[in-house]
Amino acid sequence: MNLLQEMQEIRVRFAPSPTGYLHIGSARTALFNWLYARHLNGKLILRIEDTDLERSKKEFLEEILDSLKWLGLNWDGEPILQSARLDIYRKSAKQLLDKGLAYEAQGEIRDKEGNIIKNSKRITQKAIIFKVPQKIITINDLVHGKIEIDSSTIKDQVMIKSDGFPTYNFACVIDDTDMGITHVIRGDDHISNTPKQLLFYEAFGFKAPEFGHVPLILGKDRSRMSKRHGATSIREYKQAGYLPEALVNFISLLGWAPGNDREIMSVTDIIKEFDIKNVKSVNAVFDTDKLNWMNSEYIKALDVNTLTPLIKEFLDKEDLEGLDELNLKKIVKLFTIRIKTLGEFKQEAGYFLKDKLEYDAGQLLKLAQRPAIKENLIKFRDTLSGLNEFTILNTEEALRNLAKELNISAGELIHPSRFILTGKTVGPGIFDVFELLGKDRVLKRFDRALEKI
Ligand code: GLU
């Protein structure tokens, strides 16, 4: 960084269009801008590009703001809405008209099939169109390096449409200038817009910001990330029980790396190390397995008092019936290392939550096929029923003593017991299960199963 840059306040912006939920790609753009601003003590401006009246929805805007807040990506000042700035765009376009750099034309509005909609009420004025000068345009991209474009490939650019609304490229330049934006960090899909925007900067005599175009995010099959690859919006990840800290960590590594192979990083460390210049110019691959691993690491790192209320948000009232806070915490503790998302808890630990257990009776019979198994299980049930205390230690002692007495391995009692009590063949330590289910439920489940065998 040179002295001038050091003295200049860094101002970046995130400019979503409220035409859909915040998806992973946009969230990454927001995150990189936020990291850049926070790293350099600059400002992040939130600009809402809502000039597409038909597609922009209040619901989407609210959700975008909620998702940003949930991820912890705060912005400076109030969000700026383009729809409130129409006069400014019009006045600016007139300046280029006055300079002879633009012309007016009777605009047309076409429907989706390309037919001109005649007498449309939306044609309120002539369109203002920028005359594209012939020249070679150079972008010194912070990620891709030098890119040259011949403007003869660019047709004249509409600035203000016949309906009075600005085009994206035009409004973007006016806004980025008014908002004092120093660095534009956005997706590669905007590279083709940048030369058009640079021509506007030149026509107005404005200083252009620096540009950094961030490569696309691909699915594991190397095609562009889409619904086919699973959840694409931040909202879906929140609903599935990913932690915002894990998601921020994971998304930060989509195209960026700290340079020392570190993966699990606190947001403070990411801010400290982030530099747009270290963003790779090759496309990033979204690896759901890696995200799941990372999320499980973040879950493991939480203490039970923090994790329990988070998990509770994924449970219904009836799941919690008859379960006191202490027992719930014990169950949560048992599953901390076994769940990849908060949402998985209900499915994995369901047998602790419901009084009645559903399982596949066929599988139970298969487990019980060995000779004398029923007899042994009846004996075990009676041993359990005779226990005064129903703890991890007592139940383990009872089981091992009985196995010795019957001259069988402990596993011959443990495996069917696990299925009878949980409906699953794997899970946390069986003696934890005994203690946490409690004597009543354990005996009931044994009785029910023994009737079937
Ligand atoms: N509204 C544009 C988008 O959502 C913003 C592009 C830009 O950052 O200039 O893609």
XYZ file of N, CA and C in Angstrom, residues 201-326:
378
model
N -17.282 6.374 -16.289
C -16.379 7.139 -15.405
C -15.609 8.166 -16.231
N -15.134 7.701 -17.383
C -14.329 8.580 -18.211
C -15.173 9.740 -18.753
N -16.378 9.420 -19.204
C -17.239 10.454 -19.790
C -17.557 11.546 -18.764
N -17.746 11.143 -17.525
C -18.051 12.135 -16.480
C -16.794 12.804 -15.930
N -15.658 12.186 -16.201
C -14.430 12.698 -15.603
C -14.313 12.295 -14.139
N -14.979 11.205 -13.757
C -14.883 10.699 -12.370
C -13.688 9.768 -12.257
N -13.147 9.716 -11.039
C -12.073 8.750 -10.793
C -12.722 7.371 -10.567
N -12.264 6.395 -11.298
C -12.849 5.052 -11.146
C -12.260 4.363 -9.916
N -13.074 3.540 -9.267
C -12.526 2.762 -8.141
C -11.640 1.639 -8.673
N -11.019 0.904 -7.759
C -10.306 -0.298 -8.188
C -11.317 -1.446 -8.247
N -11.038 -2.414 -9.095
C -11.970 -3.540 -9.243
C -11.300 -4.861 -8.898
N -12.032 -5.692 -8.212
C -11.564 -7.058 -7.957
C -12.725 -7.995 -8.242
N -12.565 -8.834 -9.255
C -13.653 -9.764 -9.601
C -13.331 -11.151 -9.059
N -14.262 -11.629 -8.282
C -14.060 -12.870 -7.543
C -14.602 -14.042 -8.363
N -13.811 -15.095 -8.542
C -14.240 -16.215 -9.384
C -15.524 -16.904 -8.915
N -16.127 -17.579 -9.837
C -17.400 -18.250 -9.563
C -17.248 -19.371 -8.538
N -18.381 -19.741 -7.982
C -18.398 -20.896 -7.085
C -19.025 -22.057 -7.866
N -18.295 -23.153 -7.942
C -18.791 -24.319 -8.674
C -19.213 -25.407 -7.700
N -20.093 -26.282 -8.170
C -20.435 -27.468 -7.390
C -19.290 -28.468 -7.514
N -19.407 -29.587 -6.792
C -18.300 -30.558 -6.809
C -18.073 -31.141 -8.206
N -19.128 -31.134 -9.032
C -18.982 -31.659 -10.399
C -18.442 -30.599 -11.355
N -18.016 -29.476 -10.793
C -17.375 -28.380 -11.556
C -18.346 -27.620 -12.454
N -19.639 -27.812 -12.254
C -20.554 -26.944 -12.988
C -20.998 -25.851 -12.021
N -21.514 -24.773 -12.576
C -21.834 -23.628 -11.744
C -22.813 -24.014 -10.635
N -22.501 -23.598 -9.421
C -23.304 -23.944 -8.245
C -24.777 -23.577 -8.469
N -25.628 -24.557 -8.310
C -27.056 -24.292 -8.483
C -27.835 -25.209 -7.545
N -29.140 -25.088 -7.602
C -30.048 -25.884 -6.760
C -29.722 -27.384 -6.806
N -29.263 -27.820 -7.976
C -28.930 -29.235 -8.148
C -27.904 -29.695 -7.123
N -27.062 -28.768 -6.693
C -25.995 -29.133 -5.759
C -26.447 -29.067 -4.299
N -27.721 -28.801 -4.094
C -28.216 -28.705 -2.716
C -28.629 -27.276 -2.409
N -28.624 -26.960 -1.119
C -29.104 -25.642 -0.702
C -28.205 -24.547 -1.290
N -28.830 -23.477 -1.751
C -28.017 -22.380 -2.287
C -28.211 -21.081 -1.507
N -29.272 -20.987 -0.712
C -29.456 -19.725 0.012
C -29.000 -19.858 1.463
N -28.565 -18.741 2.007
C -28.106 -18.709 3.401
C -29.238 -19.151 4.327
N -30.446 -18.729 3.974
C -31.615 -19.071 4.761
C -31.768 -20.595 4.911
N -31.527 -21.332 3.836
C -31.651 -22.792 3.911
C -30.594 -23.392 4.842
N -29.398 -22.816 4.811
C -28.341 -23.326 5.693
C -28.666 -23.038 7.157
N -29.262 -21.868 7.373
C -29.670 -21.524 8.738
C -30.749 -22.515 9.209
N -31.703 -22.773 8.328
C -32.806 -23.671 8.694
C -32.335 -25.103 8.919
N -31.240 -25.483 8.278
C -30.740 -26.853 8.455
C -29.883 -26.972 9.718
N -29.552 -25.839 10.327
C -28.789 -25.903 11.575
C -27.286 -25.785 11.401
N -26.872 -25.010 10.418
C -25.447 -24.668 10.340
C -25.216 -23.455 11.232
N -24.049 -23.366 11.826
C -23.738 -22.223 12.683
C -23.186 -21.099 11.813
N -23.604 -19.863 12.091
C -23.135 -18.754 11.252
C -21.611 -18.631 11.233
N -20.978 -18.931 12.370
C -19.513 -18.816 12.440
C -18.850 -19.833 11.499
N -19.454 -21.038 11.448
C -18.882 -22.081 10.587
C -19.074 -21.713 9.123
N -20.258 -21.184 8.827
C -20.553 -20.810 7.443
C -19.642 -19.668 6.978
N -19.428 -18.700 7.856
C -18.534 -17.584 7.514
C -17.120 -18.107 7.258
N -16.676 -19.005 8.125
C -15.341 -19.584 7.958
C -15.249 -20.333 6.624
N -16.266 -21.142 6.366
C -16.276 -21.951 5.139
C -16.329 -21.055 3.892
N -17.224 -20.085 3.907
C -17.384 -19.223 2.717
C -16.125 -18.386 2.489
N -15.466 -18.001 3.572
C -14.264 -17.180 3.403
C -13.200 -17.942 2.614
N -13.262 -19.277 2.680
C -12.246 -20.085 1.985
C -12.661 -20.452 0.552
N -13.795 -19.927 0.123
C -14.213 -20.163 -1.270
C -13.521 -19.134 -2.155
N -12.315 -19.429 -2.522
C -11.584 -18.518 -3.403
C -10.463 -17.781 -2.703
N -10.458 -17.841 -1.375
C -9.388 -17.175 -0.637
C -8.714 -18.200 0.271
N -7.440 -18.019 0.536
C -6.761 -18.890 1.502
C -5.736 -18.042 2.241
N -5.566 -18.287 3.535
C -4.636 -17.459 4.307
C -3.171 -17.724 3.949
N -2.918 -18.797 3.192
C -1.538 -18.997 2.749
C -0.744 -19.935 3.636
N -1.364 -20.469 4.680
C -0.619 -21.424 5.514
C -1.442 -22.684 5.775
N -2.356 -22.960 4.837
C -3.177 -24.176 4.913
C -4.115 -24.228 6.115
N -4.242 -23.114 6.795
C -5.147 -23.142 7.940
C -6.581 -23.166 7.431
N -7.449 -23.921 8.104
C -8.838 -23.982 7.667
C -9.794 -23.450 8.733
N -9.705 -24.020 9.954
C -10.588 -23.513 11.010
C -9.965 -22.230 11.542
N -10.677 -21.138 11.319
C -10.142 -19.836 11.749
C -11.257 -19.004 12.345
N -10.950 -18.304 13.411
C -11.955 -17.415 13.985
C -12.117 -16.235 13.042
N -13.259 -15.575 13.152
C -13.508 -14.456 12.247
C -12.488 -13.335 12.479
N -12.041 -13.202 13.709
C -11.028 -12.181 14.001
C -9.744 -12.480 13.223
N -9.368 -13.751 13.198
C -8.161 -14.121 12.450
C -8.366 -13.945 10.951
N -9.567 -14.269 10.494
C -9.834 -14.111 9.049
C -9.715 -12.626 8.687
N -10.304 -11.770 9.508
C -10.212 -10.325 9.243
C -8.742 -9.904 9.207
N -7.983 -10.414 10.152
C -6.576 -10.035 10.247
C -5.811 -10.425 8.988
N -6.148 -11.591 8.453
C -5.344 -12.119 7.345
C -5.904 -11.822 5.966
N -7.153 -11.373 5.897
C -7.784 -11.258 4.579
C -7.157 -10.168 3.722
N -6.896 -10.530 2.474
C -6.471 -9.536 1.500
C -7.054 -9.934 0.159
N -7.646 -8.981 -0.511
C -8.257 -9.276 -1.813
C -7.200 -9.784 -2.797
N -5.984 -9.379 -2.575
C -4.912 -9.804 -3.500
C -4.605 -11.295 -3.382
N -5.022 -11.908 -2.274
C -4.801 -13.353 -2.134
C -5.976 -14.179 -2.643
N -6.960 -13.502 -3.213
C -8.073 -14.262 -3.782
C -7.583 -14.890 -5.072
N -7.893 -16.189 -5.215
C -7.364 -16.909 -6.376
C -8.214 -16.610 -7.606
N -7.546 -16.641 -8.773
C -8.308 -16.312 -9.975
C -8.959 -17.550 -10.592
N -8.801 -18.696 -9.941
C -9.499 -19.884 -10.460
C -10.794 -20.092 -9.671
N -11.744 -20.753 -10.317
C -13.041 -20.931 -9.668
C -12.944 -21.752 -8.388
N -13.813 -21.423 -7.450
C -13.818 -22.131 -6.166
C -14.819 -23.283 -6.233
N -14.549 -24.343 -5.486
C -15.469 -25.481 -5.494
C -16.158 -25.597 -4.128
N -17.462 -25.673 -4.172
C -18.263 -25.786 -2.956
C -18.358 -27.258 -2.568
N -17.712 -27.610 -1.462
C -17.656 -29.006 -1.043
C -18.495 -29.171 0.226
N -19.683 -29.741 0.031
C -20.615 -29.860 1.161
C -20.023 -30.721 2.290
N -19.251 -31.746 1.918
C -18.651 -32.593 2.971
C -17.720 -31.771 3.855
N -17.000 -30.858 3.210
C -16.091 -30.013 3.983
C -16.881 -29.064 4.899
N -17.968 -28.534 4.352
C -18.805 -27.655 5.183
C -19.348 -28.433 6.382
N -19.810 -29.671 6.137
C -20.350 -30.478 7.233
C -19.275 -30.765 8.283
N -18.092 -31.077 7.797
C -16.991 -31.314 8.732
C -16.723 -30.055 9.563
N -16.662 -28.934 8.868
C -16.347 -27.684 9.561
C -17.427 -27.345 10.583
N -18.684 -27.530 10.167
C -19.775 -27.227 11.087
C -19.712 -28.135 12.314
N -19.382 -29.417 12.096
C -19.313 -30.320 13.249
C -18.161 -29.905 14.174
N -17.088 -29.401 13.613
C -15.981 -28.920 14.457
C -16.435 -27.724 15.306
N -17.203 -26.830 14.697
C -17.709 -25.673 15.456
C -18.690 -26.115 16.531
N -19.493 -27.131 16.215
C -20.441 -27.629 17.212
C -19.666 -28.233 18.393
N -18.666 -29.039 18.061
C -17.857 -29.687 19.117
C -17.198 -28.663 20.038
N -16.871 -27.520 19.469
C -16.154 -26.515 20.258
C -17.080 -25.743 21.206
N -18.409 -25.944 21.069
C -19.326 -25.192 21.944
C -19.535 -25.944 23.251
N -19.653 -25.203 24.355
C -19.952 -25.921 25.594
C -21.457 -26.176 25.645
N -21.819 -27.138 26.465
C -23.196 -27.631 26.443
C -24.219 -26.542 26.788
N -23.813 -25.596 27.621
C -24.750 -24.526 27.989
C -25.042 -23.591 26.825
N -24.122 -23.481 25.929
C -24.348 -22.650 24.746
C -25.086 -23.453 23.684
N -24.713 -24.715 23.562
C -25.283 -25.537 22.496
C -26.754 -25.891 22.735
N -27.099 -26.168 24.007
C -28.460 -26.635 24.282
C -29.540 -25.654 23.796
N -29.467 -24.370 24.145
C -30.518 -23.470 23.621
C -30.530 -23.391 22.090
N -29.368 -23.546 21.466
C -29.337 -23.508 19.995
C -30.078 -24.713 19.425
N -29.864 -25.858 20.064
C -30.535 -27.078 19.596
C -32.032 -27.021 19.869
N -32.386 -26.409 20.993
C -33.804 -26.314 21.362
C -34.625 -25.625 20.275
N -33.993 -24.701 19.579
C -34.720 -24.004 18.510
C -35.111 -24.943 17.374
N -34.482 -26.090 17.335
C -34.794 -27.057 16.278
C -35.733 -28.158 16.777
N -36.219 -28.000 18.018
C -37.108 -29.012 18.582
C -38.505 -28.442 18.771
N -39.503 -29.327 18.689
C -40.878 -28.892 18.949
C -41.151 -29.004 20.435
N -42.266 -28.374 20.800
C -42.664 -28.418 22.202
C -42.817 -29.856 22.674
N -43.426 -30.674 21.827
C -43.677 -32.061 22.261
C -42.402 -32.896 22.380
N -41.368 -32.497 21.646
C -40.087 -33.203 21.792
C -39.555 -33.042 23.213
N -39.894 -31.895 23.797
C -39.308 -31.555 25.096
C -40.185 -31.980 26.268
N -41.340 -32.547 25.949
C -42.256 -32.965 27.006
C -41.599 -33.979 27.942
N -41.730 -33.739 29.228
C -41.197 -34.686 30.220
C -39.673 -34.689 30.309
N -39.058 -33.723 29.687
C -37.590 -33.702 29.697
C -37.140 -32.456 30.443
N -36.413 -32.658 31.556
C -35.979 -31.431 32.226
C -34.675 -30.939 31.605
N -34.346 -29.700 31.942
C -33.214 -29.020 31.325
C -31.905 -29.802 31.541
N -31.772 -30.371 32.732
C -30.517 -31.066 33.036
C -30.354 -32.298 32.145
